[in-house]
Coordinates of C-alpha atoms and ligand atoms in Angstrom, one line a residue:
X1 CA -50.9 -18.1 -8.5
X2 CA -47.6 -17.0 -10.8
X3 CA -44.7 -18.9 -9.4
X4 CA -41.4 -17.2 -10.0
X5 CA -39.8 -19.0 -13.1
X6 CA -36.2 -18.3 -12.0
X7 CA -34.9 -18.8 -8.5
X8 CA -31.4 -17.5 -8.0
X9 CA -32.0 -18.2 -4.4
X10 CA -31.7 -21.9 -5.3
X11 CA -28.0 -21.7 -5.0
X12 CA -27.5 -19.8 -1.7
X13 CA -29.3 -22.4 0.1
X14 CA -26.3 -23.9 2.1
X15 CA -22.8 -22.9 2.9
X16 CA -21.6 -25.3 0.3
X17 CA -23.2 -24.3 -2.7
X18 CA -22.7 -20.8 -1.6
X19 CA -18.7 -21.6 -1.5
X20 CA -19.4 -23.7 -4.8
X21 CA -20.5 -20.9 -6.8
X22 CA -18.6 -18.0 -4.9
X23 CA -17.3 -16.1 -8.0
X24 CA -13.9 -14.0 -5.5
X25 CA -11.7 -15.6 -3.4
X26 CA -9.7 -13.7 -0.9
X27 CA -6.3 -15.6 0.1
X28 CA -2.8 -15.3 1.7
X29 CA -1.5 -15.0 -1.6
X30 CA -3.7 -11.7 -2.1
X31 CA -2.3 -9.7 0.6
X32 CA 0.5 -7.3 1.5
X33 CA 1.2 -6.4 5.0
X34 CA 2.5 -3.0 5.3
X35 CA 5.1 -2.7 8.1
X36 CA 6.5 0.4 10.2
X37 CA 10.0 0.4 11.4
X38 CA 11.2 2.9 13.9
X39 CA 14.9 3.3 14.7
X40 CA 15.9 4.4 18.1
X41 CA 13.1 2.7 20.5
X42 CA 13.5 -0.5 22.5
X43 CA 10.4 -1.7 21.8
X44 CA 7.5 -1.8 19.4
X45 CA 5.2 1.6 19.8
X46 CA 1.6 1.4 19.1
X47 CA -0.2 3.6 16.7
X48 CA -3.2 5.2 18.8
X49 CA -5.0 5.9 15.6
X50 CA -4.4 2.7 14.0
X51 CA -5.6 -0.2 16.9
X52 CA -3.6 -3.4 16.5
X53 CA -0.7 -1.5 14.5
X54 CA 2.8 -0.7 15.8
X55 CA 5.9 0.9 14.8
X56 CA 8.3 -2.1 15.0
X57 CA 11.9 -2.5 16.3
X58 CA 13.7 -4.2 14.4
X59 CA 13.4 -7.3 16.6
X60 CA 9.5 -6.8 16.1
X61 CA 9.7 -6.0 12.9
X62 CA 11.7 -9.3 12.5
X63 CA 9.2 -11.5 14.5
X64 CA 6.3 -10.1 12.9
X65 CA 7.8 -11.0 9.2
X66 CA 8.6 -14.8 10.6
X67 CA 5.2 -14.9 12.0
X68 CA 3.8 -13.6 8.3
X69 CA 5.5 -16.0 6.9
X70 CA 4.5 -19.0 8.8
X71 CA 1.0 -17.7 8.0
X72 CA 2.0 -18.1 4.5
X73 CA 1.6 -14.0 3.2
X74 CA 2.8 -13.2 0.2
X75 CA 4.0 -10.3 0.7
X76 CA 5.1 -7.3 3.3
X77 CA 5.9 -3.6 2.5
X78 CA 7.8 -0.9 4.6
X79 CA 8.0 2.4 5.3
X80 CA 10.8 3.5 8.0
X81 CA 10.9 6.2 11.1
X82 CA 14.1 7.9 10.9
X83 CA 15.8 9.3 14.3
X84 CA 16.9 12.4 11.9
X85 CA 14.4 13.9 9.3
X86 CA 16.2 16.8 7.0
X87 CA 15.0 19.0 4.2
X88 CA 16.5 16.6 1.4
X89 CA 15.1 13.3 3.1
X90 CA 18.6 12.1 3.3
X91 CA 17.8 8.5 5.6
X92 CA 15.8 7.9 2.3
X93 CA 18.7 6.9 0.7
X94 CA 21.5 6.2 3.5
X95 CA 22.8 2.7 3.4
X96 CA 22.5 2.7 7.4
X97 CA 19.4 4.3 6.9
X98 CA 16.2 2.0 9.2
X99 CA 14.4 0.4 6.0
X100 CA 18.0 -0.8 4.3
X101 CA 19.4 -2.0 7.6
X102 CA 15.7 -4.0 8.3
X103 CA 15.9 -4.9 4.7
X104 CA 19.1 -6.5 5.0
X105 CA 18.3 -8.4 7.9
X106 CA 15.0 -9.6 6.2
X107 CA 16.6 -10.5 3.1
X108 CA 19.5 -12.7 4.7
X109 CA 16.4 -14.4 6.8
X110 CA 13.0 -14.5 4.8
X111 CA 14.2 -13.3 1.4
X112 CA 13.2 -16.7 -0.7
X113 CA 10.1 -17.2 1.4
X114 CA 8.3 -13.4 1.2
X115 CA 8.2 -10.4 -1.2
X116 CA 10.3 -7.8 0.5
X117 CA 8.3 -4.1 -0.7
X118 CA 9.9 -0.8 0.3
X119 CA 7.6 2.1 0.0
X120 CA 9.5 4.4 -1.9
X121 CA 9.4 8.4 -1.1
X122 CA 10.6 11.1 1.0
X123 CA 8.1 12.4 2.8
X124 CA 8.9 10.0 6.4
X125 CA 12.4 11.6 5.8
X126 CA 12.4 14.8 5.2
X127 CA 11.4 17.6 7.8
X128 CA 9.1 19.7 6.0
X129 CA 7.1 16.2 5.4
X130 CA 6.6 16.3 1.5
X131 CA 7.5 14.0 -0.5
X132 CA 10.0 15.5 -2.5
X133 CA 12.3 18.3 -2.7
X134 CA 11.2 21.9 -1.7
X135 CA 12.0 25.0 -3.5
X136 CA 12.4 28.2 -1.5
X137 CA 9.0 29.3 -2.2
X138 CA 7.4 26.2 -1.2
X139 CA 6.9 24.4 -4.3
X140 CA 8.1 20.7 -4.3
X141 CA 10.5 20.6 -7.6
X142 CA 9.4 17.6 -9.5
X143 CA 13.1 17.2 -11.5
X144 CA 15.1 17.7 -8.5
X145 CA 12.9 15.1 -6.1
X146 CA 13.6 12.3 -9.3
X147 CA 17.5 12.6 -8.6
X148 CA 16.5 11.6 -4.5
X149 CA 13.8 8.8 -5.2
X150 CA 16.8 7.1 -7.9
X151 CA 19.2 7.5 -5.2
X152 CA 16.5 5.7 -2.9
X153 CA 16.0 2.7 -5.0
X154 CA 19.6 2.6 -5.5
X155 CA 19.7 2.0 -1.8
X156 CA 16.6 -0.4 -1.3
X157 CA 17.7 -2.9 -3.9
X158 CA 21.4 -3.0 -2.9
X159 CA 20.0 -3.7 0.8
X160 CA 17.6 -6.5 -0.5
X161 CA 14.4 -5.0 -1.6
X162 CA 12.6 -7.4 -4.8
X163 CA 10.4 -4.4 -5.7
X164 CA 10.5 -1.0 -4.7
X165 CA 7.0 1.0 -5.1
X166 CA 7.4 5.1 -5.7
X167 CA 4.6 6.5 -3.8
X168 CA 5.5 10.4 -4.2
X169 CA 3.4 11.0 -7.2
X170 CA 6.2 13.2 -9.3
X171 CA 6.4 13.2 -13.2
X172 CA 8.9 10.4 -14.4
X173 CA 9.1 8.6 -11.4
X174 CA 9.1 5.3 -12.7
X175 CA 11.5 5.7 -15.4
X176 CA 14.3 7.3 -13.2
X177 CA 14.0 4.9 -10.9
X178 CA 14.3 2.2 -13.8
X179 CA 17.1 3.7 -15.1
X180 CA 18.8 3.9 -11.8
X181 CA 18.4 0.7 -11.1
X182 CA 19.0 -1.3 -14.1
X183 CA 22.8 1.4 -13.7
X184 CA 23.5 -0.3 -10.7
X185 CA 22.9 -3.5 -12.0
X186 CA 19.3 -4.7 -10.9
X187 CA 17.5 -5.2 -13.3
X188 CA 15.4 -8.5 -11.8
X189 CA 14.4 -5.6 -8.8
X190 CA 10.5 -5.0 -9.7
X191 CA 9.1 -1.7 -9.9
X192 CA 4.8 -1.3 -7.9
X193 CA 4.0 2.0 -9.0
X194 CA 1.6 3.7 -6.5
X195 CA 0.8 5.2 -10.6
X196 CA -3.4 6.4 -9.9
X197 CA -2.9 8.0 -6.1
X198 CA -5.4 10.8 -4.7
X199 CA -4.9 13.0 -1.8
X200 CA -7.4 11.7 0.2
X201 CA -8.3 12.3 3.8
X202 CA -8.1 8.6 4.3
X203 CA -4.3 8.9 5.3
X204 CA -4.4 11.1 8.5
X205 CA -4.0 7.6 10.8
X206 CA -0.5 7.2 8.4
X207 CA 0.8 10.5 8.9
X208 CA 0.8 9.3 12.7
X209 CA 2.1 6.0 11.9
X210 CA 5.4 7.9 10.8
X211 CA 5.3 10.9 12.3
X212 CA 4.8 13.7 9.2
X213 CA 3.5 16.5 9.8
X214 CA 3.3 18.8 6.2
X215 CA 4.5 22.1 6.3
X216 CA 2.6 25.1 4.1
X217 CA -0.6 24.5 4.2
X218 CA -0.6 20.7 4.6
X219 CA -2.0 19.2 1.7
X220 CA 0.0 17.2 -1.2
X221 CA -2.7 18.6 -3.8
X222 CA 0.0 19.8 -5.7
X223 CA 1.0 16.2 -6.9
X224 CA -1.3 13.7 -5.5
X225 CA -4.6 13.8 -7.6
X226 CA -7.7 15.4 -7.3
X227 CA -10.8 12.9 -6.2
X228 CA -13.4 14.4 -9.1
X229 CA -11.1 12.5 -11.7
X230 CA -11.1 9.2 -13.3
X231 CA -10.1 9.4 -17.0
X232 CA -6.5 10.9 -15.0
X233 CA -6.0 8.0 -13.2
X234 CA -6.0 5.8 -16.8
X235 CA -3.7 8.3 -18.2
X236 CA -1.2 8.1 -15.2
X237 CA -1.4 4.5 -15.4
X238 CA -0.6 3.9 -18.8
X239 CA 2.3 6.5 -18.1
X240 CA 3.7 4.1 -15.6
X241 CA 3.6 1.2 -17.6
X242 CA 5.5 3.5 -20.6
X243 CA 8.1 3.7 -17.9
X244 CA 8.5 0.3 -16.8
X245 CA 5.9 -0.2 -14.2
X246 CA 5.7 -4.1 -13.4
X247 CA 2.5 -3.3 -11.4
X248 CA 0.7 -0.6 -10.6
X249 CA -1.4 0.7 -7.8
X250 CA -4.6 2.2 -7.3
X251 CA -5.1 4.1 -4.0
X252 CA -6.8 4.2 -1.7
X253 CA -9.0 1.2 -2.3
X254 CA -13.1 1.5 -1.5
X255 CA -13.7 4.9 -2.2
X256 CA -11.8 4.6 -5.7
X257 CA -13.5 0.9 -6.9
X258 CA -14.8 2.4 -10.0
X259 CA -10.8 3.5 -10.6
X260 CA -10.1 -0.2 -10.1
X261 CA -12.9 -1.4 -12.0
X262 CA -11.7 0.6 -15.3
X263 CA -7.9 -0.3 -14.7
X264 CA -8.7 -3.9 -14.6
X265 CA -10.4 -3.8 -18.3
X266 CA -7.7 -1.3 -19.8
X267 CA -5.0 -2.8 -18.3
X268 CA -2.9 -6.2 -18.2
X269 CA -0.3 -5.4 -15.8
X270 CA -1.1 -7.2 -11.9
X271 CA -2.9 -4.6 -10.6
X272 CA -2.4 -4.0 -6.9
X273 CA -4.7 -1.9 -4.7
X274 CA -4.3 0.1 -1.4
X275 CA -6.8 -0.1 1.6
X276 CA -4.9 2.5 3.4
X277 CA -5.2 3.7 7.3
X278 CA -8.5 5.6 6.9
X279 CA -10.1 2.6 5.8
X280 CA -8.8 0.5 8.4
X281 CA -9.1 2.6 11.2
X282 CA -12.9 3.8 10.5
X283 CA -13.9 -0.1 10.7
X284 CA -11.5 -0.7 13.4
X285 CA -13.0 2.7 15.5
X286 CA -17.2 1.5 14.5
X287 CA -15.9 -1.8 15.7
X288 CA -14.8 -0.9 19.2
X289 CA -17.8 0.9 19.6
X290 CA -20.1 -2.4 18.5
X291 CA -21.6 -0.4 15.5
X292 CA -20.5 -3.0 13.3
X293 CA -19.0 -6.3 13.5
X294 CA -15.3 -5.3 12.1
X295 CA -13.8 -8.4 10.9
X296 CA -17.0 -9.0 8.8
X297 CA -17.0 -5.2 7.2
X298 CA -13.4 -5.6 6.8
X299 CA -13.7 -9.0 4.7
X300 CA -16.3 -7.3 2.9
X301 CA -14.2 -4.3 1.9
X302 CA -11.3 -6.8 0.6
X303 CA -13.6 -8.5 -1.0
X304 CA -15.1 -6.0 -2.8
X305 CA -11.6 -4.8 -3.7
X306 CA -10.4 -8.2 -5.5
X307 CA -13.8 -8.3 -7.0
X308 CA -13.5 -5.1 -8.5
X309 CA -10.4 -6.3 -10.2
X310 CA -7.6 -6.2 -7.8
X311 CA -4.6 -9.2 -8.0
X312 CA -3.4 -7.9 -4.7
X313 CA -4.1 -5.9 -1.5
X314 CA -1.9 -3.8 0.4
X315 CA -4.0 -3.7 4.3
X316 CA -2.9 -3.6 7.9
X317 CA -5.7 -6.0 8.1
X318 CA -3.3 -9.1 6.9
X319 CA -2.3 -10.8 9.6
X320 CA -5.9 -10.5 11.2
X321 CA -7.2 -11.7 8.2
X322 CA -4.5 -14.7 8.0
X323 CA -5.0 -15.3 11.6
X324 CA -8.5 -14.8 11.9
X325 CA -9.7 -17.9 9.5
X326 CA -11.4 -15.1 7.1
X327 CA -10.0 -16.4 3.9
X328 CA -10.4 -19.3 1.7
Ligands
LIG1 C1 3.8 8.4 1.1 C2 2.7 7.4 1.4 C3 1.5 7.7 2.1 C4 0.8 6.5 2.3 C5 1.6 5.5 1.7 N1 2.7 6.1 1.2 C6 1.0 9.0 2.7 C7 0.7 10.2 1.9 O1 0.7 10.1 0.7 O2 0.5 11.2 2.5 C8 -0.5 6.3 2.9 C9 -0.9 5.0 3.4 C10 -2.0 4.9 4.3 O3 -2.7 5.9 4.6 O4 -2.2 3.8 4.8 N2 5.0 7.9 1.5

């Protein structure tokens, strides 16, 4: 009888050779916690399409930073709710504006003991919901929406942010933030460019998380890129790091791997990647059903995500994953 001559199976015989020869580690120290700030409501609202998520007051928000910490997270992102939302996005970059007011209250509390993030666009300000500035015949004006997202930063770093991450996909992002921010004296603020971003489906449980609905037909195809490319997303990245990117992004996360994958080899920046609402909510929505088991799928996707070449992991799955005992 022919006897296999090699047995790979040899070392997945118990959990401790298993964890002995594991080849990725998910931790604390992987994971950002993206955070939603409301202003005007006395207490935290939950996201119907986004179970276990909430749009924080800033009491919440505060507790739920405290409690991230204590779990020893790395890191924690926002993205505000603004009571007002005009067609210049002007909360974006108002000093009393909900994401600098939370981010001065974080700072003065948590500052040397998390990584205070501030998503960085327009489109949770403005009315029309895009994420920059809107011509009158419907275009979003690339050069105009630069001189609003340097105004933003501006903002973010004087309130406390350590990094601020442009999501809104425009042309020269990164370096008119850079220069905006090193003209106001902050140069040690970091710079996570969301650089290789697709519009994707996968964000519809977001747009409820902060209220956007996008006028004119709805899509952002005119700046976010199209899903049948890859070679783009090296070409934006490289871009980015031209401009000063500290890290980049790739998002979202699972359906974009083989993005990740070739970033990783091209690339020595820290590479970050988002697992955005659509992800979270489709294993959060099979799980309440008891298609799958959600916390195992979920540690699986992340997985797969640092495997693929990721340093860090933006997911409303941190806390649940902290809590949960998922992570090594
Ligand atoms: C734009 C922004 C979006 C997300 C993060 N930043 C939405 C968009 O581009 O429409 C999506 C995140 C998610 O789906 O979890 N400010």
């Amino acid at each position: 009888m022919p006897f296999p001559a090699h047995r790979p199976r040899r070392l997945r015989t118990t959990p401790p050779l298993r964890r002995l020869v594991a080849e990725t580690r998910l931790g604390v120290d992987d994971l950002i916690a993206p955070l939603f700030v409301r202003e005007g409501i006395d207490s935290p609202a939950p996201i119907a399409s986004m179970p276990g998520v909430f749009q924080h007051t800033l009491e919440s928000l505060t507790n739920e930073v405290a409690g991230l910490v204590d779990l020893g997270l790395a890191a924690v992102i926002l993205f505000g709710v603004p009571v007002t939302k005009d067609p210049l996005g002007s909360a974006a970059s108002d000093p009393d504006g909900i994401v600098q007011v939370a981010l001065r209250e974080l700072r003065d509390r948590y500052g040397d003991e998390i990584v205070l993030m501030a998503d960085l666009c327009l489109d949770e300000y403005t009315d029309h919901g895009h994420c920059g500035i809107v011509t009158p015949d419907g275009r979003v004006d690339n050069d105009a929406t630069l001189q609003r997202y340097a105004a933003a930063a501006v903002a973010q770093a004087r309130a406390g942010a350590a990094v601020v991450a442009p999501s809104g996909m425009m042309d020269g992002q990164v370096a008119a933030i850079r220069a905006a921010l090193d003209g106001d004296g902050h140069q040690d603020v970091s710079i996570l460019a969301y650089s290789a971003k697709y519009a994707s489906g996968l964000y519809g449980p977001f747009r409820d998380a902060v209220d956007v609905t996008i006028a004119g037909g709805g899509t952002r195809d005119a700046y976010q890129q199209d899903f049948r490319n890859r070679r783009e997303s090296m070409r934006e990245i490289e871009l980015d790091i031209e401009e000063g990117a500290d890290m980049v992004m790739v998002k979202p996360a699972v359906t974009y791997l083989d993005v990740l994958a070739e970033a990783r080899q091209r690339f020595d920046v820290p590479l970050a990647a988002y697992h955005v609402s659509g992800e979270y909510s489709m294993i959060k929505a099979a799980g309440e059903r008891g298609w799958i088991d959600a916390p195992r799928v979920a540690l699986e996707q992340l997985t797969a995500v640092k495997r693929a070449g990721a340093d860090a992991i933006l997911t409303y799955f941190a806390r649940e994953a902290a809590e949960g005992g998922w992570l090594r």
